[in-house]
mmCIF file with all atom_site columns, C-alpha atoms in Angstrom:
data_model
loop_
_atom_site.group_PDB
_atom_site.id
_atom_site.type_symbol
_atom_site.label_atom_id
_atom_site.label_alt_id
_atom_site.label_comp_id
_atom_site.label_asym_id
_atom_site.label_entity_id
_atom_site.label_seq_id
_atom_site.pdbx_PDB_ins_code
_atom_site.Cartn_x
_atom_site.Cartn_y
_atom_site.Cartn_z
_atom_site.occupancy
_atom_site.B_iso_or_equiv
_atom_site.pdbx_formal_charge
_atom_site.auth_seq_id
_atom_site.auth_comp_id
_atom_site.auth_asym_id
_atom_site.auth_atom_id
_atom_site.pdbx_PDB_model_num
ATOM 1   C CA . GLN A 1 1   ? -1.581  -18.216 6.983   1.00 0.00 ? 1   GLN A CA 1
ATOM 2   C CA . VAL A 1 2   ? 0.157   -15.303 5.428   1.00 0.00 ? 2   VAL A CA 1
ATOM 3   C CA . GLN A 1 3   ? 2.745   -13.566 7.374   1.00 0.00 ? 3   GLN A CA 1
ATOM 4   C CA . LEU A 1 4   ? 5.228   -11.251 6.519   1.00 0.00 ? 4   LEU A CA 1
ATOM 5   C CA . VAL A 1 5   ? 7.673   -9.633  8.062   1.00 0.00 ? 5   VAL A CA 1
ATOM 6   C CA . GLU A 1 6   ? 10.231  -7.363  7.792   1.00 0.00 ? 6   GLU A CA 1
ATOM 7   C CA . SER A 1 7   ? 13.691  -6.569  10.135  1.00 0.00 ? 7   SER A CA 1
ATOM 8   C CA . GLY A 1 8   ? 16.831  -4.132  9.325   1.00 0.00 ? 8   GLY A CA 1
ATOM 9   C CA . GLY A 1 9   ? 15.725  -1.300  9.842   1.00 0.00 ? 9   GLY A CA 1
ATOM 10  C CA . GLY A 1 10  ? 17.196  1.425   12.421  1.00 0.00 ? 10  GLY A CA 1
ATOM 11  C CA . LEU A 1 11  ? 18.413  4.560   13.507  1.00 0.00 ? 11  LEU A CA 1
ATOM 12  C CA . VAL A 1 12  ? 20.754  5.312   10.650  1.00 0.00 ? 12  VAL A CA 1
ATOM 13  C CA . LYS A 1 13  ? 22.958  9.255   9.523   1.00 0.00 ? 13  LYS A CA 1
ATOM 14  C CA . PRO A 1 14  ? 22.314  10.862  6.438   1.00 0.00 ? 14  PRO A CA 1
ATOM 15  C CA . GLY A 1 15  ? 24.562  9.644   3.410   1.00 0.00 ? 15  GLY A CA 1
ATOM 16  C CA . GLY A 1 16  ? 24.388  6.211   4.953   1.00 0.00 ? 16  GLY A CA 1
ATOM 17  C CA . SER A 1 17  ? 22.584  2.133   4.494   1.00 0.00 ? 17  SER A CA 1
ATOM 18  C CA . LEU A 1 18  ? 20.574  0.126   5.355   1.00 0.00 ? 18  LEU A CA 1
ATOM 19  C CA . ARG A 1 19  ? 19.282  -3.725  3.972   1.00 0.00 ? 19  ARG A CA 1
ATOM 20  C CA . LEU A 1 20  ? 15.616  -4.509  4.948   1.00 0.00 ? 20  LEU A CA 1
ATOM 21  C CA . SER A 1 21  ? 14.323  -7.992  4.882   1.00 0.00 ? 21  SER A CA 1
ATOM 22  C CA . CYS A 1 22  ? 10.995  -9.663  4.264   1.00 0.00 ? 22  CYS A CA 1
ATOM 23  C CA . ALA A 1 23  ? 10.612  -13.087 4.864   1.00 0.00 ? 23  ALA A CA 1
ATOM 24  C CA . ALA A 1 24  ? 6.976   -14.486 3.672   1.00 0.00 ? 24  ALA A CA 1
ATOM 25  C CA . SER A 1 25  ? 4.926   -17.617 4.983   1.00 0.00 ? 25  SER A CA 1
ATOM 26  C CA . GLY A 1 26  ? 2.006   -19.356 4.546   1.00 0.00 ? 26  GLY A CA 1
ATOM 27  C CA . PHE A 1 27  ? 1.984   -19.230 1.082   1.00 0.00 ? 27  PHE A CA 1
ATOM 28  C CA . THR A 1 28  ? 3.688   -20.503 -2.118  1.00 0.00 ? 28  THR A CA 1
ATOM 29  C CA . PHE A 1 29  ? 6.833   -16.966 -2.755  1.00 0.00 ? 29  PHE A CA 1
ATOM 30  C CA . SER A 1 30  ? 7.781   -18.131 -6.154  1.00 0.00 ? 30  SER A CA 1
ATOM 31  C CA . ASP A 1 31  ? 3.595   -17.294 -7.226  1.00 0.00 ? 31  ASP A CA 1
ATOM 32  C CA . TYR A 1 32  ? 4.403   -13.905 -6.775  1.00 0.00 ? 32  TYR A CA 1
ATOM 33  C CA . TYR A 1 33  ? 4.937   -10.138 -7.450  1.00 0.00 ? 33  TYR A CA 1
ATOM 34  C CA . MET A 1 34  ? 6.357   -9.159  -4.148  1.00 0.00 ? 34  MET A CA 1
ATOM 35  C CA . SER A 1 35  ? 6.510   -4.732  -3.743  1.00 0.00 ? 35  SER A CA 1
ATOM 36  C CA . TRP A 1 36  ? 7.887   -2.774  -1.297  1.00 0.00 ? 36  TRP A CA 1
ATOM 37  C CA . ILE A 1 37  ? 5.483   1.173   0.018   1.00 0.00 ? 37  ILE A CA 1
ATOM 38  C CA . ARG A 1 38  ? 6.379   3.401   2.608   1.00 0.00 ? 38  ARG A CA 1
ATOM 39  C CA . GLN A 1 39  ? 4.964   5.596   5.001   1.00 0.00 ? 39  GLN A CA 1
ATOM 40  C CA . ALA A 1 40  ? 6.213   8.961   6.594   1.00 0.00 ? 40  ALA A CA 1
ATOM 41  C CA . PRO A 1 41  ? 5.196   9.246   10.235  1.00 0.00 ? 41  PRO A CA 1
ATOM 42  C CA . GLY A 1 42  ? 2.369   10.449  10.099  1.00 0.00 ? 42  GLY A CA 1
ATOM 43  C CA . LYS A 1 43  ? 1.638   10.885  5.931   1.00 0.00 ? 43  LYS A CA 1
ATOM 44  C CA . GLY A 1 44  ? 0.571   8.597   3.913   1.00 0.00 ? 44  GLY A CA 1
ATOM 45  C CA . LEU A 1 45  ? 1.242   6.161   1.952   1.00 0.00 ? 45  LEU A CA 1
ATOM 46  C CA . GLU A 1 46  ? 4.166   5.488   -1.193  1.00 0.00 ? 46  GLU A CA 1
ATOM 47  C CA . TRP A 1 47  ? 4.318   3.704   -3.052  1.00 0.00 ? 47  TRP A CA 1
ATOM 48  C CA . LEU A 1 48  ? 8.670   2.222   -3.976  1.00 0.00 ? 48  LEU A CA 1
ATOM 49  C CA . SER A 1 49  ? 8.611   -1.073  -5.832  1.00 0.00 ? 49  SER A CA 1
ATOM 50  C CA . TYR A 1 50  ? 7.662   -4.811  -6.854  1.00 0.00 ? 50  TYR A CA 1
ATOM 51  C CA . ILE A 1 51  ? 9.954   -7.167  -7.671  1.00 0.00 ? 51  ILE A CA 1
ATOM 52  C CA . SER A 1 52  ? 9.082   -9.888  -10.682 1.00 0.00 ? 52  SER A CA 1
ATOM 53  C CA . SER A 1 53  ? 8.387   -13.634 -8.950  1.00 0.00 ? 53  SER A CA 1
ATOM 54  C CA . SER A 1 54  ? 11.385  -15.250 -11.515 1.00 0.00 ? 54  SER A CA 1
ATOM 55  C CA . THR A 1 55  ? 13.525  -11.740 -10.515 1.00 0.00 ? 55  THR A CA 1
ATOM 56  C CA . VAL A 1 56  ? 13.073  -10.728 -14.259 1.00 0.00 ? 56  VAL A CA 1
ATOM 57  C CA . TYR A 1 57  ? 11.066  -7.084  -13.878 1.00 0.00 ? 57  TYR A CA 1
ATOM 58  C CA . THR A 1 58  ? 11.536  -4.689  -12.148 1.00 0.00 ? 58  THR A CA 1
ATOM 59  C CA . ASN A 1 59  ? 10.140  -1.582  -11.108 1.00 0.00 ? 59  ASN A CA 1
ATOM 60  C CA . TYR A 1 60  ? 11.400  0.897   -8.795  1.00 0.00 ? 60  TYR A CA 1
ATOM 61  C CA . ALA A 1 61  ? 9.180   5.626   -7.971  1.00 0.00 ? 61  ALA A CA 1
ATOM 62  C CA . ASP A 1 62  ? 10.964  8.360   -9.407  1.00 0.00 ? 62  ASP A CA 1
ATOM 63  C CA . SER A 1 63  ? 11.822  9.712   -6.084  1.00 0.00 ? 63  SER A CA 1
ATOM 64  C CA . VAL A 1 64  ? 14.287  5.732   -5.152  1.00 0.00 ? 64  VAL A CA 1
ATOM 65  C CA . LYS A 1 65  ? 15.565  5.047   -8.316  1.00 0.00 ? 65  LYS A CA 1
ATOM 66  C CA . GLY A 1 66  ? 19.007  4.485   -8.815  1.00 0.00 ? 66  GLY A CA 1
ATOM 67  C CA . ARG A 1 67  ? 18.969  4.496   -4.696  1.00 0.00 ? 67  ARG A CA 1
ATOM 68  C CA . PHE A 1 68  ? 17.063  2.206   -3.877  1.00 0.00 ? 68  PHE A CA 1
ATOM 69  C CA . THR A 1 69  ? 17.717  -2.615  -5.246  1.00 0.00 ? 69  THR A CA 1
ATOM 70  C CA . ILE A 1 70  ? 15.052  -4.894  -4.884  1.00 0.00 ? 70  ILE A CA 1
ATOM 71  C CA . SER A 1 71  ? 16.155  -7.970  -5.214  1.00 0.00 ? 71  SER A CA 1
ATOM 72  C CA . ARG A 1 72  ? 14.493  -11.838 -3.615  1.00 0.00 ? 72  ARG A CA 1
ATOM 73  C CA . ASP A 1 73  ? 16.167  -15.085 -2.874  1.00 0.00 ? 73  ASP A CA 1
ATOM 74  C CA . ASN A 1 74  ? 13.707  -18.401 -3.833  1.00 0.00 ? 74  ASN A CA 1
ATOM 75  C CA . ALA A 1 75  ? 15.187  -20.511 -1.555  1.00 0.00 ? 75  ALA A CA 1
ATOM 76  C CA . LYS A 1 76  ? 14.448  -18.097 1.392   1.00 0.00 ? 76  LYS A CA 1
ATOM 77  C CA . ASN A 1 77  ? 10.706  -17.223 1.548   1.00 0.00 ? 77  ASN A CA 1
ATOM 78  C CA . SER A 1 78  ? 12.898  -13.708 1.120   1.00 0.00 ? 78  SER A CA 1
ATOM 79  C CA . VAL A 1 79  ? 12.116  -9.811  -0.885  1.00 0.00 ? 79  VAL A CA 1
ATOM 80  C CA . TYR A 1 80  ? 14.659  -7.501  0.402   1.00 0.00 ? 80  TYR A CA 1
ATOM 81  C CA . LEU A 1 81  ? 15.317  -3.165  -0.306  1.00 0.00 ? 81  LEU A CA 1
ATOM 82  C CA . GLN A 1 82  ? 18.853  -2.341  -0.836  1.00 0.00 ? 82  GLN A CA 1
ATOM 83  C CA . ILE A 1 83  ? 18.831  1.304   0.436   1.00 0.00 ? 83  ILE A CA 1
ATOM 84  C CA . ASN A 1 84  ? 21.746  4.188   -0.558  1.00 0.00 ? 84  ASN A CA 1
ATOM 85  C CA . SER A 1 85  ? 23.162  7.131   0.356   1.00 0.00 ? 85  SER A CA 1
ATOM 86  C CA . LEU A 1 86  ? 19.923  8.296   2.574   1.00 0.00 ? 86  LEU A CA 1
ATOM 87  C CA . ARG A 1 87  ? 18.617  11.452  3.041   1.00 0.00 ? 87  ARG A CA 1
ATOM 88  C CA . ALA A 1 88  ? 15.962  12.885  6.133   1.00 0.00 ? 88  ALA A CA 1
ATOM 89  C CA . GLU A 1 89  ? 13.359  12.588  4.133   1.00 0.00 ? 89  GLU A CA 1
ATOM 90  C CA . ASP A 1 90  ? 12.959  9.027   3.638   1.00 0.00 ? 90  ASP A CA 1
ATOM 91  C CA . THR A 1 91  ? 12.721  8.370   7.047   1.00 0.00 ? 91  THR A CA 1
ATOM 92  C CA . ALA A 1 92  ? 9.539   6.368   7.287   1.00 0.00 ? 92  ALA A CA 1
ATOM 93  C CA . VAL A 1 93  ? 8.452   2.720   8.637   1.00 0.00 ? 93  VAL A CA 1
ATOM 94  C CA . TYR A 1 94  ? 9.119   0.577   5.553   1.00 0.00 ? 94  TYR A CA 1
ATOM 95  C CA . TYR A 1 95  ? 6.508   -1.629  4.430   1.00 0.00 ? 95  TYR A CA 1
ATOM 96  C CA . CYS A 1 96  ? 6.576   -5.043  1.824   1.00 0.00 ? 96  CYS A CA 1
ATOM 97  C CA . ALA A 1 97  ? 3.576   -6.514  0.558   1.00 0.00 ? 97  ALA A CA 1
ATOM 98  C CA . ARG A 1 98  ? 2.714   -9.475  -1.462  1.00 0.00 ? 98  ARG A CA 1
ATOM 99  C CA . GLY A 1 99  ? 1.396   -8.735  -4.695  1.00 0.00 ? 99  GLY A CA 1
ATOM 100 C CA . GLY A 1 100 ? 3.072   -6.071  -7.843  1.00 0.00 ? 100 GLY A CA 1
ATOM 101 C CA . ASN A 1 101 ? -0.156  -4.633  -8.215  1.00 0.00 ? 101 ASN A CA 1
ATOM 102 C CA . TYR A 1 102 ? -2.690  -4.462  -5.780  1.00 0.00 ? 102 TYR A CA 1
ATOM 103 C CA . LEU A 1 103 ? -0.919  -5.572  -2.673  1.00 0.00 ? 103 LEU A CA 1
ATOM 104 C CA . LEU A 1 104 ? -2.936  -8.587  -1.089  1.00 0.00 ? 104 LEU A CA 1
ATOM 105 C CA . SER A 1 105 ? -1.355  -8.880  2.176   1.00 0.00 ? 105 SER A CA 1
ATOM 106 C CA . TRP A 1 106 ? 1.103   -6.193  4.818   1.00 0.00 ? 106 TRP A CA 1
ATOM 107 C CA . GLY A 1 107 ? 3.870   -7.069  6.989   1.00 0.00 ? 107 GLY A CA 1
ATOM 108 C CA . GLN A 1 108 ? 4.303   -5.212  10.203  1.00 0.00 ? 108 GLN A CA 1
ATOM 109 C CA . GLY A 1 109 ? 6.340   -3.350  8.720   1.00 0.00 ? 109 GLY A CA 1
ATOM 110 C CA . THR A 1 110 ? 10.098  -1.404  10.146  1.00 0.00 ? 110 THR A CA 1
ATOM 111 C CA . LEU A 1 111 ? 11.354  1.558   10.758  1.00 0.00 ? 111 LEU A CA 1
ATOM 112 C CA . VAL A 1 112 ? 14.034  3.776   9.402   1.00 0.00 ? 112 VAL A CA 1
ATOM 113 C CA . THR A 1 113 ? 14.724  6.637   10.529  1.00 0.00 ? 113 THR A CA 1
ATOM 114 C CA . VAL A 1 114 ? 17.826  9.215   9.560   1.00 0.00 ? 114 VAL A CA 1
ATOM 115 C CA . SER A 1 115 ? 19.488  11.243  11.417  1.00 0.00 ? 115 SER A CA 1
ATOM 116 C CA . SER A 1 116 ? 22.939  12.990  12.583  1.00 0.00 ? 116 SER A CA 1
ATOM 117 C CA . GLU B 2 1   ? 2.552   10.416  -12.523 1.00 0.00 ? 1   GLU B CA 1
ATOM 118 C CA . ILE B 2 2   ? -1.135  10.144  -12.002 1.00 0.00 ? 2   ILE B CA 1
ATOM 119 C CA . VAL B 2 3   ? -2.293  12.000  -9.388  1.00 0.00 ? 3   VAL B CA 1
ATOM 120 C CA . LEU B 2 4   ? -4.776  11.102  -6.622  1.00 0.00 ? 4   LEU B CA 1
ATOM 121 C CA . THR B 2 5   ? -7.410  13.439  -4.720  1.00 0.00 ? 5   THR B CA 1
ATOM 122 C CA . GLN B 2 6   ? -9.476  12.098  -1.914  1.00 0.00 ? 6   GLN B CA 1
ATOM 123 C CA . SER B 2 7   ? -12.656 13.383  -1.080  1.00 0.00 ? 7   SER B CA 1
ATOM 124 C CA . PRO B 2 8   ? -13.205 14.475  1.797   1.00 0.00 ? 8   PRO B CA 1
ATOM 125 C CA . GLY B 2 9   ? -10.179 14.785  3.588   1.00 0.00 ? 9   GLY B CA 1
ATOM 126 C CA . THR B 2 10  ? -12.213 13.727  6.791   1.00 0.00 ? 10  THR B CA 1
ATOM 127 C CA . LEU B 2 11  ? -15.685 12.260  6.752   1.00 0.00 ? 11  LEU B CA 1
ATOM 128 C CA . SER B 2 12  ? -17.916 12.186  10.307  1.00 0.00 ? 12  SER B CA 1
ATOM 129 C CA . LEU B 2 13  ? -19.956 10.329  10.461  1.00 0.00 ? 13  LEU B CA 1
ATOM 130 C CA . SER B 2 14  ? -22.778 8.032   13.517  1.00 0.00 ? 14  SER B CA 1
ATOM 131 C CA . PRO B 2 15  ? -21.574 3.581   13.520  1.00 0.00 ? 15  PRO B CA 1
ATOM 132 C CA . GLY B 2 16  ? -25.839 3.264   10.943  1.00 0.00 ? 16  GLY B CA 1
ATOM 133 C CA . GLU B 2 17  ? -24.681 5.710   8.433   1.00 0.00 ? 17  GLU B CA 1
ATOM 134 C CA . ARG B 2 18  ? -23.621 5.146   5.112   1.00 0.00 ? 18  ARG B CA 1
ATOM 135 C CA . ALA B 2 19  ? -20.299 5.946   4.219   1.00 0.00 ? 19  ALA B CA 1
ATOM 136 C CA . THR B 2 20  ? -19.461 7.502   0.529   1.00 0.00 ? 20  THR B CA 1
ATOM 137 C CA . LEU B 2 21  ? -15.380 7.904   -0.885  1.00 0.00 ? 21  LEU B CA 1
ATOM 138 C CA . SER B 2 22  ? -14.060 9.419   -3.055  1.00 0.00 ? 22  SER B CA 1
ATOM 139 C CA . CYS B 2 23  ? -10.535 8.949   -5.091  1.00 0.00 ? 23  CYS B CA 1
ATOM 140 C CA . ARG B 2 24  ? -10.064 11.583  -8.125  1.00 0.00 ? 24  ARG B CA 1
ATOM 141 C CA . ALA B 2 25  ? -6.994  10.663  -11.033 1.00 0.00 ? 25  ALA B CA 1
ATOM 142 C CA . SER B 2 26  ? -5.398  13.346  -12.249 1.00 0.00 ? 26  SER B CA 1
ATOM 143 C CA . GLN B 2 27  ? -5.541  11.394  -15.447 1.00 0.00 ? 27  GLN B CA 1
ATOM 144 C CA . SER B 2 28  ? -8.047  8.405   -16.661 1.00 0.00 ? 28  SER B CA 1
ATOM 145 C CA . VAL B 2 29  ? -6.883  4.928   -14.864 1.00 0.00 ? 29  VAL B CA 1
ATOM 146 C CA . SER B 2 30  ? -6.837  2.543   -17.226 1.00 0.00 ? 30  SER B CA 1
ATOM 147 C CA . SER B 2 31  ? -8.834  -0.728  -17.197 1.00 0.00 ? 31  SER B CA 1
ATOM 148 C CA . SER B 2 32  ? -10.432 0.424   -13.716 1.00 0.00 ? 32  SER B CA 1
ATOM 149 C CA . TYR B 2 33  ? -6.975  -1.467  -12.543 1.00 0.00 ? 33  TYR B CA 1
ATOM 150 C CA . LEU B 2 34  ? -8.321  1.028   -8.268  1.00 0.00 ? 34  LEU B CA 1
ATOM 151 C CA . ALA B 2 35  ? -7.589  -0.273  -5.011  1.00 0.00 ? 35  ALA B CA 1
ATOM 152 C CA . TRP B 2 36  ? -8.310  0.951   -1.765  1.00 0.00 ? 36  TRP B CA 1
ATOM 153 C CA . TYR B 2 37  ? -7.446  -0.242  2.134   1.00 0.00 ? 37  TYR B CA 1
ATOM 154 C CA . GLN B 2 38  ? -8.017  -0.089  5.251   1.00 0.00 ? 38  GLN B CA 1
ATOM 155 C CA . GLN B 2 39  ? -5.624  2.000   7.546   1.00 0.00 ? 39  GLN B CA 1
ATOM 156 C CA . LYS B 2 40  ? -5.758  1.508   11.891  1.00 0.00 ? 40  LYS B CA 1
ATOM 157 C CA . PRO B 2 41  ? -3.408  3.102   14.719  1.00 0.00 ? 41  PRO B CA 1
ATOM 158 C CA . GLY B 2 42  ? -0.459  1.499   14.127  1.00 0.00 ? 42  GLY B CA 1
ATOM 159 C CA . GLN B 2 43  ? -1.436  -0.992  11.674  1.00 0.00 ? 43  GLN B CA 1
ATOM 160 C CA . PRO B 2 44  ? -0.323  -2.043  8.446   1.00 0.00 ? 44  PRO B CA 1
ATOM 161 C CA . PRO B 2 45  ? -2.736  -0.758  5.310   1.00 0.00 ? 45  PRO B CA 1
ATOM 162 C CA . ARG B 2 46  ? -5.356  -3.977  3.934   1.00 0.00 ? 46  ARG B CA 1
ATOM 163 C CA . LEU B 2 47  ? -6.680  -4.368  0.724   1.00 0.00 ? 47  LEU B CA 1
ATOM 164 C CA . LEU B 2 48  ? -11.088 -3.855  0.863   1.00 0.00 ? 48  LEU B CA 1
ATOM 165 C CA . ILE B 2 49  ? -11.511 -3.192  -2.932  1.00 0.00 ? 49  ILE B CA 1
ATOM 166 C CA . TYR B 2 50  ? -8.933  -4.519  -6.518  1.00 0.00 ? 50  TYR B CA 1
ATOM 167 C CA . GLY B 2 51  ? -10.376 -3.641  -9.534  1.00 0.00 ? 51  GLY B CA 1
ATOM 168 C CA . ALA B 2 52  ? -12.138 -0.860  -9.278  1.00 0.00 ? 52  ALA B CA 1
ATOM 169 C CA . SER B 2 53  ? -14.922 -3.643  -7.598  1.00 0.00 ? 53  SER B CA 1
ATOM 170 C CA . SER B 2 54  ? -13.928 -6.553  -6.485  1.00 0.00 ? 54  SER B CA 1
ATOM 171 C CA . ARG B 2 55  ? -14.143 -6.720  -2.835  1.00 0.00 ? 55  ARG B CA 1
ATOM 172 C CA . ALA B 2 56  ? -10.820 -8.900  -1.747  1.00 0.00 ? 56  ALA B CA 1
ATOM 173 C CA . THR B 2 57  ? -11.253 -12.453 0.785   1.00 0.00 ? 57  THR B CA 1
ATOM 174 C CA . GLY B 2 58  ? -13.155 -12.090 3.733   1.00 0.00 ? 58  GLY B CA 1
ATOM 175 C CA . ILE B 2 59  ? -14.104 -7.702  3.830   1.00 0.00 ? 59  ILE B CA 1
ATOM 176 C CA . PRO B 2 60  ? -17.515 -8.124  4.044   1.00 0.00 ? 60  PRO B CA 1
ATOM 177 C CA . ASP B 2 61  ? -20.382 -6.550  1.197   1.00 0.00 ? 61  ASP B CA 1
ATOM 178 C CA . ARG B 2 62  ? -21.186 -3.251  3.388   1.00 0.00 ? 62  ARG B CA 1
ATOM 179 C CA . PHE B 2 63  ? -17.499 -1.802  1.957   1.00 0.00 ? 63  PHE B CA 1
ATOM 180 C CA . SER B 2 64  ? -18.010 -1.935  -2.622  1.00 0.00 ? 64  SER B CA 1
ATOM 181 C CA . GLY B 2 65  ? -16.271 0.065   -4.778  1.00 0.00 ? 65  GLY B CA 1
ATOM 182 C CA . SER B 2 66  ? -17.358 1.721   -7.955  1.00 0.00 ? 66  SER B CA 1
ATOM 183 C CA . GLY B 2 67  ? -15.727 4.105   -11.283 1.00 0.00 ? 67  GLY B CA 1
ATOM 184 C CA . SER B 2 68  ? -13.506 4.091   -13.546 1.00 0.00 ? 68  SER B CA 1
ATOM 185 C CA . GLY B 2 69  ? -11.538 6.402   -16.052 1.00 0.00 ? 69  GLY B CA 1
ATOM 186 C CA . THR B 2 70  ? -10.772 8.703   -13.203 1.00 0.00 ? 70  THR B CA 1
ATOM 187 C CA . ASP B 2 71  ? -13.598 8.432   -10.942 1.00 0.00 ? 71  ASP B CA 1
ATOM 188 C CA . PHE B 2 72  ? -13.786 6.389   -7.813  1.00 0.00 ? 72  PHE B CA 1
ATOM 189 C CA . THR B 2 73  ? -15.579 5.705   -4.970  1.00 0.00 ? 73  THR B CA 1
ATOM 190 C CA . LEU B 2 74  ? -16.357 2.921   -2.486  1.00 0.00 ? 74  LEU B CA 1
ATOM 191 C CA . ILE B 2 75  ? -19.080 3.382   -0.295  1.00 0.00 ? 75  ILE B CA 1
ATOM 192 C CA . ILE B 2 76  ? -19.954 1.254   3.676   1.00 0.00 ? 76  ILE B CA 1
ATOM 193 C CA . SER B 2 77  ? -23.443 0.941   3.470   1.00 0.00 ? 77  SER B CA 1
ATOM 194 C CA . ARG B 2 78  ? -23.259 0.582   6.994   1.00 0.00 ? 78  ARG B CA 1
ATOM 195 C CA . LEU B 2 79  ? -20.653 1.913   9.310   1.00 0.00 ? 79  LEU B CA 1
ATOM 196 C CA . GLU B 2 80  ? -20.019 -0.767  12.289  1.00 0.00 ? 80  GLU B CA 1
ATOM 197 C CA . PRO B 2 81  ? -17.863 0.838   14.812  1.00 0.00 ? 81  PRO B CA 1
ATOM 198 C CA . GLU B 2 82  ? -14.710 -1.133  13.792  1.00 0.00 ? 82  GLU B CA 1
ATOM 199 C CA . ASP B 2 83  ? -15.352 0.941   10.536  1.00 0.00 ? 83  ASP B CA 1
ATOM 200 C CA . PHE B 2 84  ? -13.958 3.913   11.712  1.00 0.00 ? 84  PHE B CA 1
ATOM 201 C CA . ALA B 2 85  ? -9.952  3.984   9.937   1.00 0.00 ? 85  ALA B CA 1
ATOM 202 C CA . VAL B 2 86  ? -8.236  6.179   6.736   1.00 0.00 ? 86  VAL B CA 1
ATOM 203 C CA . TYR B 2 87  ? -8.936  4.832   4.239   1.00 0.00 ? 87  TYR B CA 1
ATOM 204 C CA . TYR B 2 88  ? -6.863  5.500   0.670   1.00 0.00 ? 88  TYR B CA 1
ATOM 205 C CA . CYS B 2 89  ? -6.784  4.953   -2.606  1.00 0.00 ? 89  CYS B CA 1
ATOM 206 C CA . GLN B 2 90  ? -4.832  3.524   -4.739  1.00 0.00 ? 90  GLN B CA 1
ATOM 207 C CA . GLN B 2 91  ? -3.820  3.192   -8.738  1.00 0.00 ? 91  GLN B CA 1
ATOM 208 C CA . TYR B 2 92  ? -2.037  0.404   -10.682 1.00 0.00 ? 92  TYR B CA 1
ATOM 209 C CA . GLY B 2 93  ? -2.082  0.982   -14.259 1.00 0.00 ? 93  GLY B CA 1
ATOM 210 C CA . SER B 2 94  ? -0.271  3.721   -14.733 1.00 0.00 ? 94  SER B CA 1
ATOM 211 C CA . SER B 2 95  ? 4.147   3.241   -13.631 1.00 0.00 ? 95  SER B CA 1
ATOM 212 C CA . PRO B 2 96  ? 4.650   5.449   -10.317 1.00 0.00 ? 96  PRO B CA 1
ATOM 213 C CA . TYR B 2 97  ? 2.328   3.480   -8.950  1.00 0.00 ? 97  TYR B CA 1
ATOM 214 C CA . THR B 2 98  ? 0.274   6.415   -6.549  1.00 0.00 ? 98  THR B CA 1
ATOM 215 C CA . PHE B 2 99  ? -1.782  6.382   -3.170  1.00 0.00 ? 99  PHE B CA 1
ATOM 216 C CA . GLY B 2 100 ? -4.474  8.800   -2.407  1.00 0.00 ? 100 GLY B CA 1
ATOM 217 C CA . GLN B 2 101 ? -3.759  11.138  0.252   1.00 0.00 ? 101 GLN B CA 1
ATOM 218 C CA . GLY B 2 102 ? -5.814  9.360   2.359   1.00 0.00 ? 102 GLY B CA 1
ATOM 219 C CA . THR B 2 103 ? -9.804  10.260  3.672   1.00 0.00 ? 103 THR B CA 1
ATOM 220 C CA . LYS B 2 104 ? -9.740  9.638   7.815   1.00 0.00 ? 104 LYS B CA 1
ATOM 221 C CA . LEU B 2 105 ? -12.769 8.166   8.934   1.00 0.00 ? 105 LEU B CA 1
ATOM 222 C CA . GLU B 2 106 ? -14.025 9.392   12.553  1.00 0.00 ? 106 GLU B CA 1
ATOM 223 C CA . ILE B 2 107 ? -17.354 9.163   14.955  1.00 0.00 ? 107 ILE B CA 1
ATOM 224 C CA . LYS B 2 108 ? -19.255 12.116  15.490  1.00 0.00 ? 108 LYS B CA 1
#
């Protein structure tokens, strides 16, 4: 079955950086666009970014453009999100998802907390 | 950016009743590129509907989606106890992709 497992979250100070990872299994990873979405505590969903199956195309929400970078390694069945210059408002659960438009399946998420 | 407004914010119904959830877009959603998700506490969202009206794999037929342009609807024909959750719509016809703020479906 499809599995997506995020890791790399944690407590980070404002201005810091993190690299989130998402390990995929149960499907042909290299066939699919992959996306990242976040959800602040008690709030709704915010789409962040997608990357095409071959890494040629990426797209970002304006709120994270220039600070976040999505990448993938098809040999490792993994997608990544590099997040820099973190702010308090970046505190959220970060989900990776299969798909680049509608999101077919989601991981359980990894919590990023930005606080001094 | 397309803003999606969901209504009502909270819907209180009983099992067996019919639920009607609305998602209205600030601009036309191209090609009906609209999806619906269900999220239960402590869980990630689950895709229910894509393309405004196509059910995702494994989704019961009591869930149906309709609409085009700026007005979309999710209907749950007969509520089961496991259907009480938060529902989000998402448009993917125009970047940046956006979600509605959610409708909480609670047991009356």
